[in-house]
Tab-separated table of C-alpha atoms in Angstrom:
chain	number	residue	atom	x	y	z
A	98	UNK	CA	25.054	33.200	-14.496
A	99	UNK	CA	21.972	32.003	-15.351
A	100	UNK	CA	21.639	28.073	-17.315
A	101	UNK	CA	21.528	29.354	-20.305
A	102	UNK	CA	24.292	31.996	-19.558
A	103	UNK	CA	26.861	29.263	-19.857
A	104	UNK	CA	25.329	27.217	-21.817
A	105	UNK	CA	25.412	30.477	-24.118
A	106	UNK	CA	29.340	30.784	-23.249
A	107	UNK	CA	30.678	27.582	-23.492
A	108	UNK	CA	28.736	27.169	-27.187
A	109	UNK	CA	31.104	30.463	-27.887
A	110	UNK	CA	34.363	29.111	-26.627
A	111	UNK	CA	32.714	25.905	-28.694
A	112	UNK	CA	32.795	27.973	-32.041
A	113	UNK	CA	36.485	29.798	-31.202
A	114	UNK	CA	38.030	26.100	-31.056
A	115	UNK	CA	36.836	25.432	-34.396
A	116	UNK	CA	37.583	28.030	-35.560
A	117	UNK	CA	40.592	28.125	-36.344
A	118	UNK	CA	42.930	25.258	-37.350
A	119	UNK	CA	46.116	27.246	-35.341
A	120	UNK	CA	46.389	25.307	-31.655
A	121	UNK	CA	48.390	28.593	-29.979
A	122	UNK	CA	45.447	31.522	-31.199
A	123	UNK	CA	41.943	28.758	-30.215
A	124	UNK	CA	43.961	28.566	-27.053
A	125	UNK	CA	44.717	32.250	-26.941
A	126	UNK	CA	40.922	32.653	-27.516
A	127	UNK	CA	39.784	29.709	-24.795
A	128	UNK	CA	42.180	32.023	-22.266
A	129	UNK	CA	40.029	35.532	-22.593
A	130	UNK	CA	37.176	34.081	-23.125
A	131	UNK	CA	37.521	32.023	-19.523
A	132	UNK	CA	39.173	35.153	-17.723
A	133	UNK	CA	36.083	37.338	-19.502
A	134	UNK	CA	33.555	34.743	-18.539
A	135	UNK	CA	34.933	34.022	-14.883
A	136	UNK	CA	35.715	37.781	-14.563
A	137	UNK	CA	39.146	37.293	-13.177
A	138	UNK	CA	42.677	39.056	-13.552
A	139	UNK	CA	44.507	36.390	-16.152
A	140	UNK	CA	44.095	33.243	-17.239
A	141	UNK	CA	46.774	30.729	-18.188
A	142	UNK	CA	47.034	27.697	-19.861
A	143	UNK	CA	49.149	25.135	-19.156
A	144	UNK	CA	49.599	22.041	-21.186
A	145	UNK	CA	52.162	18.409	-19.468
A	146	UNK	CA	53.106	15.266	-19.928
A	147	UNK	CA	52.527	12.496	-17.709
A	148	UNK	CA	55.501	11.222	-15.634
A	149	UNK	CA	57.132	15.439	-16.618
A	150	UNK	CA	58.326	17.255	-14.082
A	151	UNK	CA	57.611	20.753	-15.816
A	152	UNK	CA	54.018	22.265	-16.826
A	153	UNK	CA	54.698	24.266	-20.192
A	154	UNK	CA	52.489	27.296	-21.164
A	155	UNK	CA	50.730	27.216	-23.626
A	156	UNK	CA	48.421	30.048	-23.595
A	157	UNK	CA	48.383	33.807	-21.418
A	158	UNK	CA	45.144	36.201	-21.584
A	159	UNK	CA	45.611	39.159	-18.003
A	160	UNK	CA	43.349	41.525	-18.304
A	161	UNK	CA	46.834	44.402	-18.037
A	162	UNK	CA	49.737	42.330	-19.812
A	163	UNK	CA	53.135	42.352	-17.266
A	164	UNK	CA	56.849	41.954	-19.438
A	165	UNK	CA	57.667	39.366	-20.322
A	166	UNK	CA	53.819	38.010	-20.301
A	167	UNK	CA	54.726	37.554	-24.382
A	168	UNK	CA	57.891	36.091	-24.079
A	169	UNK	CA	56.191	33.509	-20.880
A	170	UNK	CA	54.336	31.419	-23.512
A	171	UNK	CA	56.608	27.697	-24.052
A	172	UNK	CA	57.524	28.551	-20.684
A	173	UNK	CA	58.114	25.995	-18.470
A	174	UNK	CA	57.381	25.399	-14.452
A	175	UNK	CA	59.371	23.296	-12.138
A	176	UNK	CA	56.284	21.557	-10.763
A	177	UNK	CA	58.516	20.970	-6.934
A	178	UNK	CA	58.658	24.706	-6.884
A	179	UNK	CA	54.781	24.542	-7.378
A	180	UNK	CA	53.233	21.750	-5.179
A	181	UNK	CA	49.038	22.807	-5.562
A	182	UNK	CA	49.900	23.470	-9.194
A	183	UNK	CA	51.040	19.598	-8.847
A	184	UNK	CA	48.852	18.459	-6.785
A	185	UNK	CA	46.173	19.524	-9.423
A	186	UNK	CA	48.198	17.107	-11.910
A	187	UNK	CA	49.337	14.530	-9.957
A	188	UNK	CA	45.512	14.211	-8.574
A	189	UNK	CA	43.003	14.658	-11.469
A	190	UNK	CA	41.179	17.651	-9.089
A	191	UNK	CA	40.319	21.227	-8.463
A	192	UNK	CA	42.438	22.962	-5.825
A	193	UNK	CA	42.284	26.992	-4.249
A	194	UNK	CA	44.929	29.058	-3.316
A	195	UNK	CA	44.590	31.999	-1.357
A	196	UNK	CA	47.300	33.711	0.058
A	197	UNK	CA	46.057	35.115	3.415
A	198	UNK	CA	45.560	30.839	3.883
A	199	UNK	CA	47.558	29.848	6.729
A	200	UNK	CA	48.272	26.227	5.338
A	201	UNK	CA	49.128	27.780	1.357
A	202	UNK	CA	52.610	25.657	0.866
A	203	UNK	CA	55.417	28.337	1.295
A	204	UNK	CA	56.866	27.739	-1.913
A	205	UNK	CA	53.936	28.767	-3.159
A	206	UNK	CA	52.251	31.469	-1.074
A	207	UNK	CA	56.952	32.720	-2.295
A	208	UNK	CA	55.500	33.103	-5.499
A	209	UNK	CA	51.988	34.390	-5.303
A	210	UNK	CA	53.746	37.083	-2.946
A	211	UNK	CA	56.517	37.615	-5.334
A	212	UNK	CA	53.475	37.265	-8.760
A	213	UNK	CA	50.145	40.434	-6.728
A	214	UNK	CA	48.427	36.793	-6.369
A	215	UNK	CA	45.716	37.121	-3.828
A	216	UNK	CA	43.607	34.203	-5.233
A	217	UNK	CA	43.933	31.003	-8.369
A	218	UNK	CA	41.746	27.991	-8.952
A	219	UNK	CA	43.289	25.410	-10.423
A	220	UNK	CA	41.293	23.095	-12.593
A	221	UNK	CA	43.099	19.735	-13.986
A	222	UNK	CA	42.879	19.911	-18.358
A	223	UNK	CA	41.450	15.561	-18.449
A	224	UNK	CA	41.709	13.700	-22.052
A	225	UNK	CA	40.382	9.582	-21.968
A	226	UNK	CA	40.852	9.803	-18.046
A	227	UNK	CA	44.375	11.638	-18.093
A	228	UNK	CA	45.154	14.426	-17.348
A	229	UNK	CA	47.241	16.694	-19.691
A	230	UNK	CA	46.697	20.213	-18.363
A	231	UNK	CA	45.650	23.087	-16.189
A	232	UNK	CA	43.876	25.941	-16.507
A	233	UNK	CA	44.743	28.703	-14.123
A	234	UNK	CA	42.108	31.747	-13.043
A	235	UNK	CA	44.588	34.300	-11.623
A	236	UNK	CA	42.729	37.123	-9.167
A	237	UNK	CA	45.194	39.799	-8.111
A	238	UNK	CA	43.105	43.131	-7.782
A	239	UNK	CA	41.287	41.491	-4.247
A	240	UNK	CA	40.679	37.670	-2.575
A	241	UNK	CA	38.610	35.783	-4.410
A	242	UNK	CA	36.515	33.047	-2.749
A	243	UNK	CA	35.697	30.761	-6.310
A	244	UNK	CA	31.742	29.428	-5.254
A	245	UNK	CA	30.620	26.556	-6.425
A	246	UNK	CA	29.014	28.194	-9.464
A	247	UNK	CA	32.625	29.139	-10.925
A	248	UNK	CA	33.669	25.512	-10.415
A	249	UNK	CA	31.702	23.948	-12.405
A	250	UNK	CA	31.623	26.398	-14.813
A	251	UNK	CA	35.216	26.432	-14.540
A	252	UNK	CA	35.552	22.778	-14.988
A	253	UNK	CA	33.030	22.816	-18.264
A	254	UNK	CA	34.954	25.547	-20.054
A	255	UNK	CA	38.543	23.222	-19.306
A	256	UNK	CA	37.185	20.515	-20.601
A	257	UNK	CA	36.455	22.342	-23.863
A	258	UNK	CA	40.355	23.480	-23.603
A	259	UNK	CA	41.286	19.767	-22.944
A	260	UNK	CA	39.927	19.308	-26.124
A	261	UNK	CA	41.562	21.798	-28.140
A	262	UNK	CA	45.029	19.857	-26.302
A	263	UNK	CA	44.367	16.687	-27.526
A	264	UNK	CA	42.621	17.381	-30.867
A	265	UNK	CA	46.438	19.578	-30.784
A	266	UNK	CA	48.965	16.192	-30.037
A	267	UNK	CA	46.368	14.157	-32.433
A	268	UNK	CA	47.245	16.438	-35.540
A	269	UNK	CA	50.768	17.010	-34.393
A	270	UNK	CA	51.116	13.855	-34.171
A	271	UNK	CA	49.744	12.463	-37.622
A	272	UNK	CA	51.483	14.888	-39.565
A	273	UNK	CA	54.881	12.492	-37.914
A	274	UNK	CA	53.122	10.115	-39.076
A	275	UNK	CA	52.724	11.171	-42.435
A	276	UNK	CA	55.873	12.323	-42.290
A	277	UNK	CA	57.590	9.028	-41.634
A	278	UNK	CA	55.005	7.063	-44.265
A	279	UNK	CA	56.197	9.008	-46.895
A	280	UNK	CA	59.978	9.702	-45.646
A	281	UNK	CA	60.025	5.424	-46.168
A	282	UNK	CA	58.492	6.058	-49.255
A	283	UNK	CA	60.040	7.991	-51.566
A	284	UNK	CA	62.597	5.759	-50.643
A	285	UNK	CA	61.711	1.966	-51.302
A	286	UNK	CA	63.323	1.035	-54.364
A	287	UNK	CA	60.148	-1.226	-55.140
A	288	UNK	CA	57.186	-0.129	-56.640
A	289	UNK	CA	54.447	0.976	-54.574
A	290	UNK	CA	51.253	2.137	-54.985
A	291	UNK	CA	47.569	2.971	-53.236
A	292	UNK	CA	44.647	3.368	-55.441
A	293	UNK	CA	41.126	4.795	-54.740
A	294	UNK	CA	37.780	2.644	-55.134
A	295	UNK	CA	37.452	2.598	-58.556
A	296	UNK	CA	40.840	1.640	-59.608
A	297	UNK	CA	42.574	5.550	-59.951
A	298	UNK	CA	46.862	5.770	-58.436
A	299	UNK	CA	45.811	8.546	-55.477
A	300	UNK	CA	49.595	7.460	-54.368
A	301	UNK	CA	53.196	5.773	-55.847
A	302	UNK	CA	56.841	5.462	-54.465
A	303	UNK	CA	59.186	7.471	-57.188
A	304	UNK	CA	60.345	4.250	-58.565
A	305	UNK	CA	56.801	3.686	-60.161
A	306	UNK	CA	56.939	5.794	-63.204
A	307	UNK	CA	59.961	4.885	-63.836
A	308	UNK	CA	58.360	0.918	-64.565
A	309	UNK	CA	56.320	2.487	-65.880
A	310	UNK	CA	57.705	4.754	-68.309
A	311	UNK	CA	56.975	7.796	-67.296
A	312	UNK	CA	59.163	10.314	-66.004
A	313	UNK	CA	57.410	11.568	-62.768
A	314	UNK	CA	54.368	11.300	-60.541
A	315	UNK	CA	53.038	14.129	-61.664
A	316	UNK	CA	52.637	12.013	-64.402
A	317	UNK	CA	50.527	8.572	-63.324
A	318	UNK	CA	49.124	9.990	-61.037
A	319	UNK	CA	45.385	9.998	-61.787
A	320	UNK	CA	45.337	7.606	-63.740
A	321	UNK	CA	43.440	4.534	-63.882
A	322	UNK	CA	45.388	1.778	-63.610
A	323	UNK	CA	42.647	-0.865	-64.792
A	324	UNK	CA	42.613	0.927	-67.599
A	325	UNK	CA	45.841	2.079	-68.413
A	326	UNK	CA	47.451	-0.921	-67.354
A	327	UNK	CA	45.398	-4.659	-66.757
A	328	UNK	CA	44.470	-6.222	-70.326
A	329	UNK	CA	40.960	-8.437	-70.515
């Protein structure tokens, strides 16, 4: 694939990532595009939290669905059962696994035989120097030797997938913080409020309307405190 073609593919996947706020939809789109571009049978995307003994399947796309593929989304793999996968996560480096490799760990060989896999390329998903998952490219039709160019493209595309996962985690964290903040705010007996730069009320505790002589928050949000309540 030429440099311009690789750039085009990267741009397409970047556009797919920004086209939706639904991380499941985004990652499914990424898995599909990566599998098509690298011409593999299947692409799986896993999430990982440092220190855990499992990784969670976040997205999967295959050229032909196997029974249970849909149910596997959200499923967890035990890293002690997949030595090569665990090594990728612990060392943060890309590794290939080939069924006919005499040095392939027995646990990996048994799994690949069970799922009919001839080769796989495991690419760490890294965000801010931390491994947060793995992109797994799987070939079931024949032995596939992943070239240096394949690996370069996989690394580029994995960075986009890592960005999508990191953004989803940040959004979830901010949403949780907002819910906690609002819970604390709503349980306060004392009045609390926030205004914008013009003095318009944009947030308040439930006790503020009562203190100001109003019946509900809806009646006070948007009022200009300086104009309505303060006297020169």
